[in-house]
């Protein structure tokens, strides 16, 4: 691991930002500062971003040989040329070096989950920052554990945490402050996870009055399946938005009709039910217009926001006071790249609580602190000492994100995800057929920090995502998997449908597309996405899967029999 430099700013074209000992330090840069950027419109900025990406990232170049790819340094030079503002995010590299150094020591690239970490890795253990050697006295403390909480959701919300411990109260205040959620307007409960939060809403909302549930997801989600199941059981009419092939954009005309139409197609403004809106897809990276929330509210829907897939500071630009959703769900994990366990949070607008029905379902939890420096004697401190107690607990994961702000974290993920999308499309077989198929948005200023894709062999046959994922694990890369659904093929695309859809067994013959996903957290750097690109390029070798599967112990042929329509 490299030591951080002591200057206030990084070398202008340094791969690792603040690492003075990086082997890439000192790459050639211009001696003259760039000319001031003229004021441009938002549309022009987005168009210029896409054009710059296409014209700068390996322009007019295709790679058919995995050994012909440019080096890490060459690729990074092109990357900085395309996205010079990336250099302004060097502070993230320093935070990664100082507080999440296990990512470098383990040489592991984590791209399989999106979320927000509460703590830093450096809080887990004692270490010598001068040598970056991990101490043998690694603490086994997970900071806290969760235990089931019995009770009525509505009563808990009305009491607004009257039974909570000081540790829970401190955690709640920090989270609500981080998300910029007003304690005067919203009540909150801790849940086991995202799925539990969805279930609690379904069990408490008055669906038995024949109200509806309308969801907007382009992928299969356990949480969405659960809210659908419980809501339908309680009398709700369940519906889902559709997404048009191939860009997987919301079918606006159909969704607008579902949102605005009342019984028998008439328009009325009686409370219709719950409109569940995720802001963007955590699988494809598609971002959805916030306007849909306003349209839903104007037409009598209670709006539920799924914020679990948002970037670390995306709530800063959300405009919570403008949209005032009735429900909001988010989730937190403990330490990025080390401990992905955590909990979910369900926020309910206080003016909405009275309409809820009493329910005693499972899903709420207590947070039980462990005996470590951040939460010692948490249960013995009086409520009157809350402020001093809160200052004892450090949530360095949240503190780090707060210190960076929306601009730095947003610009960094935007540059990295668009470079990865562009670079993946440069990989082609010698037969000129594409190795990579990307689902959803391609190079796009507004895309989220996730990409859905599949790999295909020289014959055009899809390589099972399961196999790719297992081989990635052998290369110290964690990729996720997803199942795209609710896809609408217009008449001119009907011929494609039979080639891309697959049926999943034991799922009522449900049709969709199994995909790989790569999700970029705020600590991901260029070396991480380059590593993914190099790994994917190895599939250009027609013998790679067979050879690598044997080395990794992956039984390829067991997973080639899945029915493909």
XYZ file of C-alpha atoms in Angstrom:
565
model
C 0.000 0.000 0.000
C 1.279 3.484 -0.806
C 1.718 6.139 1.820
C -0.208 9.366 1.351
C 1.726 12.471 0.465
C 1.656 15.451 2.778
C 0.846 18.184 0.286
C -2.538 19.851 0.023
C -3.081 18.853 -3.605
C -2.210 15.836 -5.748
C -0.015 15.660 -8.841
C -2.158 16.904 -11.759
C -2.241 13.565 -13.574
C -1.570 11.111 -10.766
C -3.468 7.862 -11.004
C -3.893 7.472 -7.252
C -4.550 11.156 -6.556
C -2.602 11.808 -3.350
C -0.052 8.984 -3.552
C 3.340 10.563 -4.062
C 4.996 7.148 -4.315
C 2.671 5.917 -7.052
C 4.546 4.446 -10.011
C 2.363 6.641 -12.218
C 3.448 9.883 -10.557
C 4.762 12.508 -12.875
C 2.838 11.750 -16.051
C 3.079 14.492 -18.604
C 0.684 17.405 -18.188
C 0.311 20.808 -19.726
C 2.369 23.665 -18.250
C -0.449 26.095 -18.920
C -3.732 26.230 -17.016
C -6.826 25.579 -19.090
C -8.810 28.494 -20.377
C -11.805 29.458 -18.259
C -14.834 27.382 -19.193
C -17.537 29.510 -20.795
C -21.027 29.372 -19.405
C -23.035 26.681 -21.144
C -26.585 25.427 -20.859
C -27.390 22.183 -19.089
C -28.326 20.501 -22.374
C -25.057 21.598 -23.996
C -23.064 20.365 -21.023
C -24.622 16.929 -21.264
C -24.165 16.737 -25.026
C -20.532 17.839 -24.765
C -19.908 15.235 -22.059
C -21.117 12.404 -24.293
C -19.217 13.711 -27.323
C -15.999 14.087 -25.341
C -16.300 10.557 -23.987
C -16.786 9.053 -27.440
C -14.023 11.104 -29.073
C -11.432 10.633 -26.313
C -11.821 7.102 -24.940
C -9.964 4.923 -27.482
C -11.477 6.718 -30.517
C -11.895 4.651 -33.696
C -10.369 1.649 -31.915
C -11.630 -1.878 -31.324
C -9.859 -4.540 -29.278
C -10.123 -8.185 -30.360
C -7.044 -9.454 -28.522
C -6.974 -9.253 -24.695
C -3.205 -8.794 -24.877
C -3.525 -5.672 -27.014
C -5.247 -3.502 -24.398
C -3.419 -0.332 -23.353
C -1.695 -0.245 -19.991
C -3.223 1.156 -16.838
C -1.187 4.353 -17.153
C -2.042 4.855 -20.840
C -5.717 4.316 -20.137
C -5.650 6.682 -17.193
C -4.021 9.403 -19.305
C -6.854 9.150 -21.828
C -9.319 9.114 -18.953
C -7.970 12.351 -17.471
C -7.962 13.952 -20.906
C -11.656 13.151 -21.235
C -12.536 14.053 -17.643
C -10.037 16.616 -16.301
C -12.348 17.410 -13.369
C -11.728 13.945 -11.993
C -8.433 15.238 -10.594
C -10.445 17.406 -8.222
C -11.702 14.279 -6.426
C -8.264 13.309 -5.089
C -9.547 13.773 -1.529
C -11.518 10.548 -1.976
C -8.276 8.712 -2.774
C -6.751 10.055 0.425
C -9.749 8.920 2.468
C -9.491 5.488 0.860
C -5.777 5.322 1.643
C -6.102 6.480 5.245
C -9.321 4.796 6.346
C -10.125 1.974 3.903
C -6.628 0.692 3.212
C -7.864 -2.919 3.345
C -9.125 -2.429 -0.223
C -5.558 -2.009 -1.419
C -4.062 -4.671 0.817
C -6.580 -7.287 -0.294
C -6.474 -6.222 -3.973
C -10.223 -6.832 -4.023
C -12.629 -4.811 -6.149
C -16.150 -4.570 -4.697
C -18.776 -3.738 -7.314
C -21.664 -5.874 -6.113
C -23.657 -3.553 -3.852
C -24.712 0.070 -3.578
C -25.321 1.799 -0.293
C -23.843 3.942 2.420
C -21.366 2.770 5.031
C -21.655 3.993 8.607
C -18.089 3.403 9.722
C -14.598 3.316 8.278
C -12.352 0.278 8.252
C -9.811 2.090 10.425
C -12.395 2.076 13.223
C -12.386 -1.721 13.190
C -8.821 -2.235 14.285
C -5.579 -0.767 15.495
C -2.975 -0.124 12.853
C 0.284 1.726 12.318
C -0.434 4.553 9.837
C 3.281 5.031 9.165
C 3.611 1.542 7.702
C 0.012 0.644 6.912
C 0.448 -2.707 8.586
C -2.686 -4.238 10.040
C -2.295 -5.033 13.724
C -2.749 -8.628 14.827
C -5.237 -7.377 17.432
C -8.086 -7.113 14.958
C -11.248 -6.315 16.847
C -14.099 -8.703 16.181
C -16.602 -6.074 17.229
C -19.264 -5.432 14.577
C -20.104 -2.062 16.276
C -23.645 -3.211 16.924
C -26.033 -6.097 16.367
C -29.726 -6.138 15.558
C -32.479 -7.921 17.460
C -36.156 -8.332 16.555
C -38.491 -5.656 17.858
C -42.033 -6.656 18.670
C -44.807 -4.120 18.400
C -47.257 -2.193 16.303
C -45.706 -0.058 13.553
C -48.299 2.691 13.860
C -47.841 2.939 17.631
C -44.074 3.020 17.290
C -44.296 5.836 14.757
C -46.758 7.821 16.867
C -44.505 7.467 19.914
C -41.581 8.478 17.697
C -39.048 6.230 19.357
C -40.044 6.749 22.960
C -38.659 3.313 23.822
C -35.346 3.674 21.972
C -31.938 3.576 23.635
C -29.465 6.420 23.516
C -27.461 4.532 20.933
C -30.508 4.217 18.682
C -31.465 7.839 19.229
C -27.963 8.971 18.326
C -27.988 6.771 15.237
C -31.386 8.101 14.175
C -30.335 11.738 14.581
C -27.140 11.173 12.601
C -28.920 9.387 9.769
C -31.726 11.933 9.511
C -29.152 14.718 9.525
C -27.127 12.966 6.852
C -30.200 12.512 4.638
C -31.498 16.007 5.479
C -34.798 14.635 6.764
C -36.645 16.803 9.283
C -37.465 15.201 12.634
C -40.445 17.543 12.818
C -41.958 16.124 9.628
C -40.990 12.439 9.691
C -40.904 9.537 12.143
C -38.522 6.639 11.654
C -38.101 2.987 12.625
C -35.150 0.658 12.092
C -35.878 -2.460 10.045
C -34.066 -5.699 9.346
C -33.444 -4.644 5.770
C -35.043 -3.039 2.727
C -37.453 -5.937 2.201
C -38.718 -5.677 5.774
C -39.407 -1.965 5.335
C -41.440 -2.653 2.190
C -43.398 -5.378 3.991
C -44.208 -3.095 6.935
C -45.748 -0.546 4.578
C -47.823 -3.243 2.875
C -49.056 -4.617 6.203
C -50.046 -1.187 7.579
C -51.411 0.671 4.575
C -55.235 0.468 4.194
C -55.204 -1.624 1.018
C -58.365 -3.410 2.048
C -60.283 -0.380 0.806
C -59.464 -1.552 -2.745
C -56.612 0.837 -3.247
C -53.802 0.123 -5.684
C -50.080 -0.501 -5.594
C -48.041 0.808 -8.535
C -44.284 0.127 -8.739
C -41.597 1.414 -11.129
C -38.778 -1.165 -11.406
C -36.977 -2.545 -14.441
C -35.539 -5.462 -12.464
C -36.694 -8.153 -10.090
C -36.407 -7.186 -6.445
C -37.094 -9.251 -3.349
C -38.467 -6.137 -1.655
C -40.840 -5.379 -4.528
C -41.976 -9.006 -4.693
C -42.787 -8.853 -0.988
C -44.764 -5.616 -1.085
C -46.654 -6.971 -4.106
C -47.448 -10.236 -2.346
C -48.634 -8.713 0.930
C -50.537 -5.853 -0.692
C -52.369 -8.141 -3.094
C -53.252 -10.482 -0.243
C -54.791 -7.527 1.596
C -56.927 -6.475 -1.365
C -54.722 -4.208 -3.434
C -54.733 -4.174 -7.209
C -51.043 -4.508 -8.126
C -49.565 -2.970 -11.280
C -46.092 -2.188 -12.608
C -44.592 0.320 -15.015
C -43.096 -1.010 -18.249
C -39.800 -0.144 -19.899
C -39.331 0.072 -23.649
C -36.692 -1.969 -25.454
C -33.819 -1.386 -26.081
C -33.017 1.689 -23.941
C -35.277 0.537 -21.099
C -36.808 3.965 -20.633
C -40.126 4.264 -18.815
C -43.094 3.835 -21.178
C -44.370 7.294 -20.294
C -47.761 7.153 -21.976
C -48.679 3.887 -20.259
C -47.426 4.959 -16.850
C -49.211 8.310 -17.082
C -52.442 6.512 -17.884
C -52.044 4.230 -14.854
C -51.223 7.173 -12.581
C -53.969 9.525 -13.755
C -56.870 7.152 -14.465
C -59.417 6.278 -11.838
C -61.930 3.476 -11.840
C -63.124 2.548 -15.329
C -60.629 4.973 -16.832
C -62.158 8.078 -15.277
C -59.933 10.682 -13.730
C -60.504 11.408 -10.069
C -58.367 12.571 -7.169
C -59.447 10.218 -4.437
C -56.564 8.459 -2.724
C -55.655 5.712 -5.157
C -52.994 3.847 -3.208
C -49.196 3.704 -3.033
C -46.883 4.747 -5.849
C -43.436 3.189 -5.249
C -40.705 5.138 -7.031
C -36.966 4.284 -6.914
C -35.519 7.527 -8.437
C -33.134 5.353 -10.456
C -32.466 1.707 -11.235
C -29.785 0.161 -9.054
C -29.224 -2.464 -11.815
C -29.171 -0.573 -15.129
C -28.302 2.893 -13.801
C -31.336 4.488 -15.488
C -32.437 7.702 -13.794
C -36.119 8.565 -13.730
C -37.653 12.070 -13.860
C -38.738 13.325 -10.456
C -41.782 14.755 -12.230
C -43.473 11.372 -11.783
C -43.722 11.993 -8.042
C -45.551 15.261 -8.606
C -47.891 13.678 -11.150
C -48.688 10.884 -8.708
C -49.352 13.262 -5.816
C -51.559 15.490 -7.959
C -53.633 12.426 -8.828
C -54.182 11.220 -5.292
C -51.388 8.721 -4.693
C -49.370 8.290 -1.532
C -45.754 8.322 -2.727
C -43.136 5.938 -1.403
C -39.506 6.666 -2.302
C -36.976 3.847 -2.499
C -33.683 5.596 -1.758
C -31.634 2.416 -1.247
C -29.883 2.702 -4.609
C -28.933 6.372 -4.375
C -25.376 7.642 -4.393
C -23.940 8.728 -1.028
C -24.963 12.400 -1.362
C -27.793 12.198 -3.904
C -30.327 13.212 -1.259
C -28.709 16.660 -1.261
C -30.196 17.276 -4.704
C -33.441 15.380 -4.207
C -35.524 18.259 -2.863
C -37.277 16.419 -0.038
C -39.123 19.565 1.065
C -40.543 19.930 -2.447
C -41.890 16.412 -2.938
C -42.589 15.419 0.685
C -43.082 11.689 0.055
C -45.336 9.812 2.448
C -42.871 6.956 2.880
C -39.160 6.634 2.268
C -36.884 3.619 2.590
C -33.098 3.579 2.743
C -30.441 1.196 4.023
C -27.001 1.385 5.605
C -24.195 -1.133 5.995
C -21.315 -1.114 8.425
C -18.022 -0.948 6.505
C -17.502 -0.820 2.731
C -15.656 -3.832 1.392
C -15.502 -5.500 4.800
C -18.877 -5.850 6.524
C -21.951 -5.487 4.351
C -24.395 -6.269 7.166
C -26.510 -3.434 8.472
C -30.144 -2.412 8.644
C -32.913 -0.590 6.835
C -34.743 2.616 7.727
C -38.416 3.356 7.159
C -39.443 7.016 7.298
C -43.121 7.923 7.428
C -44.483 11.456 7.111
C -46.180 12.337 10.379
C -49.290 13.602 8.621
C -49.617 10.186 6.915
C -49.314 8.052 10.065
C -53.018 8.424 11.085
C -54.235 6.628 7.943
C -52.184 3.519 8.741
C -53.842 0.484 10.232
C -52.652 -1.413 13.277
C -50.422 -4.344 12.417
C -48.079 -6.625 14.347
C -45.914 -7.904 11.539
C -42.219 -8.640 11.804
C -39.428 -6.509 10.450
C -38.662 -3.810 13.021
C -35.413 -4.184 14.966
C -33.495 -2.809 17.918
C -29.869 -1.784 17.485
C -27.789 -3.249 20.298
C -24.365 -1.617 20.731
C -21.269 -3.634 21.544
C -18.557 -2.746 23.994
C -16.149 -0.788 21.865
C -14.878 2.808 21.936
C -17.677 4.175 19.815
C -20.581 2.912 21.890
C -19.329 2.093 25.392
C -22.029 2.387 28.089
C -24.555 3.431 25.467
C -27.494 2.162 27.463
C -26.568 3.817 30.780
C -26.514 7.441 29.643
C -29.526 9.590 30.446
C -31.575 11.205 27.686
C -30.554 14.622 29.072
C -26.984 13.823 28.080
C -27.842 12.975 24.484
C -25.770 15.728 22.881
C -22.611 14.794 24.759
C -23.262 11.119 24.065
C -23.686 11.780 20.355
C -20.298 13.449 20.264
C -18.718 10.256 21.643
C -19.966 8.120 18.761
C -18.152 8.513 15.482
C -19.814 7.589 12.202
C -16.747 8.168 10.105
C -18.249 6.591 6.993
C -20.963 9.249 6.995
C -18.494 11.933 8.057
C -16.259 11.163 5.086
C -19.136 11.437 2.625
C -20.310 14.684 4.227
C -16.804 16.137 3.933
C -16.759 15.402 0.186
C -20.170 16.708 -0.817
C -22.439 16.007 -3.767
C -20.260 17.549 -6.488
C -17.141 15.482 -5.771
C -18.900 12.140 -5.270
C -21.266 12.716 -8.204
C -18.554 13.796 -10.649
C -16.307 10.897 -9.698
C -18.918 8.183 -10.213
C -20.128 9.848 -13.432
C -16.632 9.790 -14.933
C -15.860 6.229 -13.877
C -19.133 4.618 -14.953
C -19.145 6.315 -18.354
C -15.519 5.352 -18.993
C -16.357 1.747 -18.132
C -19.386 1.712 -20.453
C -17.375 3.219 -23.302
C -14.403 0.891 -22.773
C -16.586 -2.233 -22.637
C -18.059 -1.358 -26.017
C -14.567 -1.299 -27.518
C -14.231 -5.062 -27.043
C -15.142 -7.081 -30.141
C -14.459 -10.610 -31.295
C -12.342 -11.215 -34.373
C -15.635 -11.953 -36.128
C -16.592 -8.309 -35.415
C -19.412 -9.408 -33.125
C -19.610 -7.596 -29.794
C -18.326 -9.258 -26.665
C -20.443 -7.031 -24.395
C -24.117 -6.122 -24.514
C -25.184 -3.275 -22.213
C -28.815 -2.930 -21.132
C -30.267 0.493 -20.409
C -28.446 3.807 -20.846
C -25.084 3.882 -22.570
C -22.712 6.872 -22.287
C -24.865 9.451 -20.589
C -24.186 12.405 -18.273
C -27.260 11.582 -16.202
C -26.838 7.817 -15.825
C -26.522 6.360 -12.341
C -23.431 4.583 -10.957
C -24.461 1.100 -12.109
C -24.392 -0.803 -15.386
C -26.151 -4.020 -16.472
C -24.415 -6.163 -19.092
C -23.859 -9.634 -20.503
C -20.995 -11.308 -22.367
C -21.326 -13.289 -25.600
C -18.974 -15.736 -27.272
C -17.863 -15.640 -30.898
C -20.991 -17.525 -31.958
C -23.203 -14.880 -30.388
C -24.270 -17.168 -27.529
C -24.665 -15.613 -24.104
C -22.157 -16.732 -21.497
C -24.112 -17.519 -18.341
C -23.882 -14.617 -15.844
C -23.372 -17.186 -13.078
C -20.186 -18.399 -14.755
C -18.846 -14.894 -15.337
C -19.590 -13.937 -11.741
C -17.736 -16.978 -10.375
C -14.741 -16.379 -12.615
C -14.709 -12.745 -11.512
C -14.562 -13.913 -7.903
C -11.421 -15.862 -8.799
C -9.926 -12.602 -10.076
C -10.798 -10.764 -6.845
C -13.710 -8.888 -8.415
C -17.223 -8.920 -6.964
C -19.950 -8.451 -9.571
C -23.678 -8.589 -8.916
C -26.461 -10.359 -10.783
C -29.918 -9.144 -11.678
C -33.000 -10.113 -13.651
C -34.485 -7.456 -15.938
C -38.266 -7.577 -16.319
C -41.321 -5.486 -17.198
C -39.806 -4.925 -20.650
C -42.095 -3.821 -23.477
C -41.191 -4.693 -27.073
C -42.905 -2.454 -29.590
C -44.175 -4.027 -32.777
C -40.985 -3.292 -34.701
C -38.930 -5.081 -32.003
C -41.101 -8.172 -31.565
C -38.636 -10.248 -33.582
C -35.906 -9.473 -31.044
C -37.998 -10.531 -28.069
C -37.687 -14.266 -28.708
C -33.905 -13.974 -28.951
C -33.290 -12.046 -25.734
C -35.959 -13.258 -23.326
C -35.503 -16.311 -21.164
C -37.935 -18.208 -18.964
C -37.018 -18.920 -15.391
C -38.066 -22.220 -13.934
C -40.202 -22.317 -10.792
C -41.187 -18.687 -11.339
C -44.480 -19.142 -13.218
C -42.552 -19.094 -16.484
C -41.634 -15.466 -15.851
C -39.815 -13.870 -18.781
C -36.908 -11.490 -18.574
C -33.137 -11.211 -18.964
C -30.488 -12.402 -16.500
C -27.670 -9.865 -16.364
C -24.457 -9.021 -14.596
C -24.244 -5.730 -12.731
C -21.381 -3.503 -11.685
C -22.236 -0.876 -9.061
C -19.776 1.869 -8.174
C -19.554 3.153 -4.609
C -17.868 6.454 -3.802
C -14.575 4.733 -2.880
C -14.182 3.024 -6.265
C -11.230 4.387 -8.235
C -10.004 4.187 -11.820
C -7.844 1.162 -11.127
C -10.974 -0.737 -10.042
C -12.901 -0.118 -13.267
C -9.779 -0.762 -15.354
C -9.400 -4.096 -13.575
C -12.973 -5.017 -14.539
C -12.289 -4.055 -18.159
C -9.158 -6.210 -18.280
C -11.065 -9.127 -16.787
C -13.943 -8.860 -19.280
C -11.475 -8.615 -22.176
C -10.108 -12.057 -21.295
C -13.359 -13.533 -22.637
C -12.152 -12.547 -26.118
C -9.995 -15.666 -25.847
C -12.285 -18.505 -26.958
C -10.564 -20.913 -24.565
C -10.617 -18.648 -21.516
C -13.874 -19.901 -19.986
C -12.868 -23.553 -20.199
C -9.354 -22.989 -18.861
C -10.312 -20.569 -16.088
C -13.320 -22.635 -15.017
C -11.070 -25.597 -14.366
C -8.704 -23.471 -12.320
C -11.526 -21.931 -10.287
C -13.563 -25.076 -9.874
C -16.615 -23.733 -11.721
C -18.770 -26.461 -13.267
C -19.638 -24.806 -16.553
C -21.849 -27.433 -18.098
C -24.201 -27.571 -15.124
C -25.314 -24.070 -15.999
C -25.717 -24.338 -19.752
C -29.039 -26.149 -19.653
C -31.177 -23.225 -18.524
C -34.041 -22.752 -20.937
C -33.612 -19.840 -23.302
C -36.578 -18.788 -25.406
